[in-house]
Tab-separated table of C-alpha atoms in Angstrom:
chain	number	residue	atom	x	y	z
N	25	MET	CA	-88.628	72.593	-238.730
N	26	VAL	CA	-85.765	73.306	-236.402
N	27	PHE	CA	-85.079	69.478	-236.260
N	28	ALA	CA	-84.773	69.232	-239.921
N	29	LEU	CA	-82.385	72.017	-240.422
N	30	LEU	CA	-80.133	70.751	-237.642
N	31	THR	CA	-80.212	67.395	-239.390
N	32	VAL	CA	-79.033	68.879	-242.735
N	33	LEU	CA	-76.173	70.650	-240.841
N	34	LEU	CA	-75.257	67.757	-238.845
N	35	LEU	CA	-75.186	65.199	-241.629
N	36	SER	CA	-73.348	67.814	-243.920
N	37	VAL	CA	-70.537	68.103	-240.852
N	38	GLY	CA	-70.403	64.687	-240.034
N	39	GLY	CA	-70.321	63.341	-243.580
N	40	GLY	CA	-67.235	65.579	-244.380
N	41	LEU	CA	-65.558	64.603	-240.996
N	42	ARG	CA	-66.146	61.052	-241.089
N	43	ALA	CA	-66.652	59.552	-244.999
N	44	GLN	CA	-64.254	57.078	-244.345
N	45	ARG	CA	-64.721	55.386	-241.074
N	46	ALA	CA	-67.550	54.469	-238.689
N	47	ASN	CA	-69.764	57.552	-237.369
N	48	SER	CA	-69.651	57.347	-233.583
N	49	SER	CA	-70.821	60.801	-232.712
N	50	TRP	CA	-74.629	60.495	-232.238
N	51	ASP	CA	-76.280	60.726	-229.164
N	52	ALA	CA	-80.269	60.435	-228.357
N	53	GLY	CA	-81.951	60.243	-225.153
N	54	ALA	CA	-84.577	61.919	-223.186
N	55	GLY	CA	-84.862	63.646	-219.733
N	56	LEU	CA	-86.995	64.893	-216.938
N	57	SER	CA	-87.065	68.805	-215.737
N	58	LEU	CA	-88.325	70.631	-212.880
N	59	ILE	CA	-89.884	74.155	-214.424
N	60	GLY	CA	-89.901	77.271	-212.762
N	61	TYR	CA	-91.179	80.595	-213.871
N	62	THR	CA	-90.212	83.974	-213.404
N	63	GLY	CA	-92.581	87.127	-214.420
N	64	ASP	CA	-94.841	89.466	-213.016
N	65	TYR	CA	-96.248	86.985	-210.461
N	66	ASN	CA	-92.787	86.324	-209.644
N	67	PRO	CA	-89.780	88.857	-210.358
N	68	THR	CA	-87.107	87.022	-208.669
N	69	ALA	CA	-84.759	84.588	-210.665
N	70	LEU	CA	-85.942	81.885	-207.850
N	71	PRO	CA	-88.771	80.103	-208.578
N	72	MET	CA	-91.753	80.132	-206.062
N	73	THR	CA	-93.602	77.027	-207.802
N	74	PHE	CA	-92.533	73.808	-209.819
N	75	SER	CA	-93.967	71.991	-212.371
N	76	GLY	CA	-92.689	69.147	-214.742
N	77	ALA	CA	-91.664	68.419	-218.124
N	78	GLY	CA	-90.127	66.002	-220.248
N	79	GLN	CA	-87.585	66.061	-222.536
N	80	LEU	CA	-86.344	64.303	-226.004
N	81	VAL	CA	-82.394	65.101	-226.860
N	82	LEU	CA	-80.526	64.573	-230.237
N	83	ARG	CA	-76.749	65.237	-229.957
N	84	TYR	CA	-74.144	65.325	-232.342
N	85	ASN	CA	-70.322	65.521	-230.813
N	86	LEU	CA	-68.176	67.902	-233.134
N	87	THR	CA	-64.765	67.096	-231.363
N	88	PRO	CA	-64.246	66.378	-227.455
N	89	MET	CA	-64.560	70.114	-226.651
N	90	TYR	CA	-67.748	70.828	-228.744
N	91	ALA	CA	-71.150	69.413	-229.223
N	92	LEU	CA	-74.364	70.514	-230.993
N	93	ARG	CA	-77.690	69.458	-229.697
N	94	ALA	CA	-81.746	69.542	-230.447
N	95	GLU	CA	-83.983	69.089	-228.291
N	96	LEU	CA	-87.842	68.768	-227.602
N	97	ASN	CA	-89.401	69.895	-224.440
N	98	GLY	CA	-92.869	68.901	-223.425
N	99	GLY	CA	-94.693	69.850	-220.206
N	100	GLY	CA	-95.955	72.845	-218.073
N	101	TYR	CA	-95.305	75.804	-215.647
N	102	ARG	CA	-96.746	77.317	-212.905
N	103	GLY	CA	-97.156	80.769	-211.323
N	104	LYS	CA	-98.912	81.797	-208.111
N	105	TYR	CA	-100.055	85.175	-207.105
N	106	ILE	CA	-98.683	85.922	-203.468
N	107	ALA	CA	-99.946	89.646	-202.418
N	108	ARG	CA	-97.276	90.123	-199.805
N	109	ARG	CA	-94.330	89.288	-201.967
N	110	THR	CA	-95.281	91.406	-205.208
N	111	TYR	CA	-98.283	93.993	-206.274
N	112	LEU	CA	-100.337	93.478	-209.408
N	113	PRO	CA	-102.774	96.346	-210.557
N	114	MET	CA	-105.891	95.711	-212.168
N	115	LEU	CA	-105.197	96.339	-215.769
N	116	GLY	CA	-108.595	95.844	-217.110
N	117	GLN	CA	-109.043	92.721	-215.185
N	118	GLU	CA	-108.252	91.282	-211.521
N	119	PRO	CA	-104.849	88.847	-211.732
N	120	ALA	CA	-105.669	85.109	-211.104
N	121	LEU	CA	-104.477	83.672	-207.860
N	122	LYS	CA	-102.588	80.926	-209.426
N	123	PHE	CA	-102.250	79.499	-213.646
N	124	HIS	CA	-100.741	76.482	-214.747
N	125	ARG	CA	-99.599	76.383	-218.886
N	126	PRO	CA	-98.865	73.583	-220.480
N	127	PHE	CA	-96.164	74.201	-223.299
N	128	LEU	CA	-94.017	72.856	-226.435
N	129	SER	CA	-90.569	74.001	-226.944
N	130	LEU	CA	-87.785	73.268	-229.321
N	131	ALA	CA	-84.242	74.620	-228.994
N	132	VAL	CA	-81.082	74.102	-230.841
N	133	SER	CA	-77.842	74.671	-228.632
N	134	VAL	CA	-74.165	74.523	-228.834
N	135	GLU	CA	-72.570	72.750	-225.593
N	136	ILE	CA	-68.906	73.666	-224.780
N	137	HIS	CA	-66.974	71.383	-222.564
N	138	LEU	CA	-64.568	72.628	-219.914
N	139	LEU	CA	-62.729	69.232	-220.134
N	140	PRO	CA	-62.122	66.837	-223.077
N	141	PHE	CA	-65.231	64.362	-222.850
N	142	GLN	CA	-65.800	60.654	-224.276
N	143	VAL	CA	-67.744	57.889	-223.624
N	144	ASP	CA	-66.124	54.796	-222.741
N	145	ASP	CA	-66.582	52.719	-225.806
N	146	PHE	CA	-64.715	55.244	-228.113
N	147	SER	CA	-61.768	56.846	-225.845
N	148	GLY	CA	-59.150	54.668	-227.366
N	149	ARG	CA	-57.629	53.474	-223.997
N	150	ARG	CA	-58.078	50.710	-221.372
N	151	GLU	CA	-58.998	53.608	-218.485
N	152	ASN	CA	-60.851	56.408	-220.107
N	153	PRO	CA	-59.528	59.967	-218.685
N	154	ASP	CA	-62.323	61.911	-220.095
N	155	GLN	CA	-65.023	60.647	-218.069
N	156	ILE	CA	-66.393	64.034	-216.759
N	157	THR	CA	-66.556	67.586	-217.511
N	158	PRO	CA	-68.446	70.752	-216.692
N	159	TYR	CA	-69.891	72.534	-219.594
N	160	VAL	CA	-71.907	75.585	-220.613
N	161	THR	CA	-74.875	75.701	-223.166
N	162	ALA	CA	-76.534	78.336	-225.207
N	163	GLY	CA	-78.877	78.390	-227.984
N	164	ILE	CA	-81.874	79.399	-229.730
N	165	GLY	CA	-85.677	78.118	-229.846
N	166	GLY	CA	-89.349	78.766	-229.727
N	167	THR	CA	-91.753	78.032	-227.162
N	168	TYR	CA	-95.312	77.480	-227.723
N	169	VAL	CA	-97.885	77.909	-224.833
N	170	PHE	CA	-101.382	76.320	-225.186
N	171	SER	CA	-103.947	79.113	-225.650
N	172	HIS	CA	-101.392	81.795	-225.717
N	173	GLY	CA	-99.209	81.706	-228.736
N	174	GLY	CA	-95.621	81.150	-229.368
N	175	ALA	CA	-92.400	83.153	-229.056
N	176	LEU	CA	-89.071	83.339	-230.004
N	177	SER	CA	-86.685	81.942	-226.896
N	178	ILE	CA	-83.165	81.992	-226.078
N	179	PRO	CA	-82.047	78.834	-223.638
N	180	MET	CA	-78.955	79.382	-221.702
N	181	GLY	CA	-76.977	77.291	-218.830
N	182	ALA	CA	-74.364	74.990	-217.551
N	183	GLY	CA	-74.048	71.371	-216.129
N	184	VAL	CA	-71.961	68.387	-215.895
N	185	LYS	CA	-71.442	65.490	-218.114
N	186	PHE	CA	-70.801	62.151	-217.011
N	187	ALA	CA	-69.837	59.170	-218.868
N	188	LEU	CA	-71.652	55.884	-217.729
N	189	GLY	CA	-71.430	52.195	-218.566
N	190	ASP	CA	-69.752	51.665	-222.227
N	191	ARG	CA	-71.839	54.529	-224.257
N	192	PHE	CA	-74.064	56.576	-221.658
N	193	THR	CA	-73.789	60.254	-220.652
N	194	LEU	CA	-75.514	61.513	-217.635
N	195	SER	CA	-75.940	65.612	-217.733
N	196	PRO	CA	-77.737	67.206	-215.081
N	197	GLU	CA	-78.228	70.795	-216.076
N	198	VAL	CA	-79.425	73.924	-215.114
N	199	ARG	CA	-80.789	76.395	-217.508
N	200	PHE	CA	-82.536	79.662	-217.825
N	201	VAL	CA	-84.953	80.056	-220.856
N	202	LYS	CA	-85.427	83.766	-221.836
N	203	SER	CA	-88.440	84.154	-223.468
N	204	PHE	CA	-89.129	87.230	-225.831
N	205	SER	CA	-93.211	87.143	-224.989
N	206	ASP	CA	-94.769	88.739	-221.803
N	207	LYS	CA	-97.867	86.195	-222.310
N	208	LEU	CA	-96.268	83.431	-220.131
N	209	ASP	CA	-98.456	84.660	-217.263
N	210	SER	CA	-101.549	86.379	-219.538
N	211	TYR	CA	-100.365	89.609	-217.092
N	212	LYS	CA	-98.549	92.124	-219.285
N	213	ASN	CA	-96.764	95.384	-219.224
N	214	TRP	CA	-96.042	95.857	-215.741
N	215	PRO	CA	-94.733	97.744	-213.984
N	216	LEU	CA	-96.873	100.703	-213.998
N	217	GLY	CA	-98.682	99.360	-217.324
N	218	ARG	CA	-95.834	100.409	-219.250
N	219	GLU	CA	-95.567	98.970	-223.106
N	220	ARG	CA	-93.295	95.945	-223.119
N	221	SER	CA	-89.799	95.919	-224.552
N	222	PHE	CA	-88.785	93.179	-227.100
N	223	ILE	CA	-85.363	92.757	-224.706
N	224	HIS	CA	-86.839	93.599	-221.311
N	225	ASN	CA	-89.916	93.145	-219.313
N	226	GLN	CA	-90.188	89.595	-220.564
N	227	ASP	CA	-91.235	86.137	-218.727
N	228	TRP	CA	-88.828	83.727	-218.254
N	229	MET	CA	-88.509	80.081	-217.404
N	230	SER	CA	-85.928	78.095	-215.261
N	231	MET	CA	-85.141	74.427	-215.731
N	232	LEU	CA	-83.705	71.780	-213.567
N	233	THR	CA	-82.898	68.716	-215.925
N	234	VAL	CA	-81.300	65.134	-215.710
N	235	THR	CA	-81.012	63.834	-219.308
N	236	LEU	CA	-79.666	60.220	-220.060
N	237	THR	CA	-78.390	59.549	-223.654
N	238	TYR	CA	-76.836	56.629	-225.692
N	239	ARG	CA	-74.081	56.944	-228.213
N	240	PHE	CA	-74.620	55.156	-231.310
N	241	LEU	CA	-71.974	53.743	-233.895
N	242	PHE	CA	-73.329	54.018	-237.716
N	243	ARG	CA	-70.971	51.854	-239.886
N	244	SER	CA	-70.388	53.489	-243.386
N	245	GLY	CA	-69.184	52.010	-246.759
N	246	GLY	CA	-65.949	53.917	-246.159
N	247	CYS	CA	-63.022	53.427	-248.919
N	248	PRO	CA	-61.825	50.310	-250.257
N	249	ALA	CA	-58.839	50.035	-247.886
N	250	TYR	CA	-60.953	50.119	-244.955
N	251	GLN	CA	-63.455	47.402	-246.527
N	252	GLN	CA	-60.529	45.284	-246.645
N	253	ASN	CA	-60.101	45.291	-243.009
N	254	PRO	CA	-63.459	44.740	-241.042
N	255	GLU	CA	-61.592	44.915	-237.853
N	256	VAL	CA	-61.550	48.949	-238.357
N	257	PHE	CA	-65.692	48.600	-237.479
N	258	MET	CA	-65.556	46.654	-234.611
């Protein structure tokens, strides 16, 4: 559903901006992530355990300064109870010593470049001056944890984009995903068994991700003036 809504939005934007020339704004690719967890088993932002995940990415580059991104993540996250670092009372049952949870997540995010960015093929210059940029990103999505249900989530983070070859973009990124659920570790309402808040006392995931995407060129019909000069689309 998220991808369908994003596709409709991007097609309408792209159709209006590029109705009379070839569309060179779409990226698609994949990535790998290290996943950390913050919650009742680990109340600090620094992960104590790591797991892995894979990622599929679809990006629409609005301008050299802005892009929209849709992504599908699948993998798992881990938690481990270390009594000397944190204390969990027995709220109905003894905490598990460790756990592993598989999950799927969908998200739509905006990417804001701090410098103009363009891949080499479409820079319009012999030497591309816009090959690298730091960026920040934030969005909205949903995470489904198998056997534990789904929840709204807000991904936010920062990274760096590098133009590689003619059309590839390499993007290392650090991201924190706020989940509006206290179910990621199956241990709820701590500290002191208080009822969870929709904003506070929720579990988080942290992600160290590297993605590689490829820029596509889609030829369009254009107007007759463009059709008479096929070199425009070369």
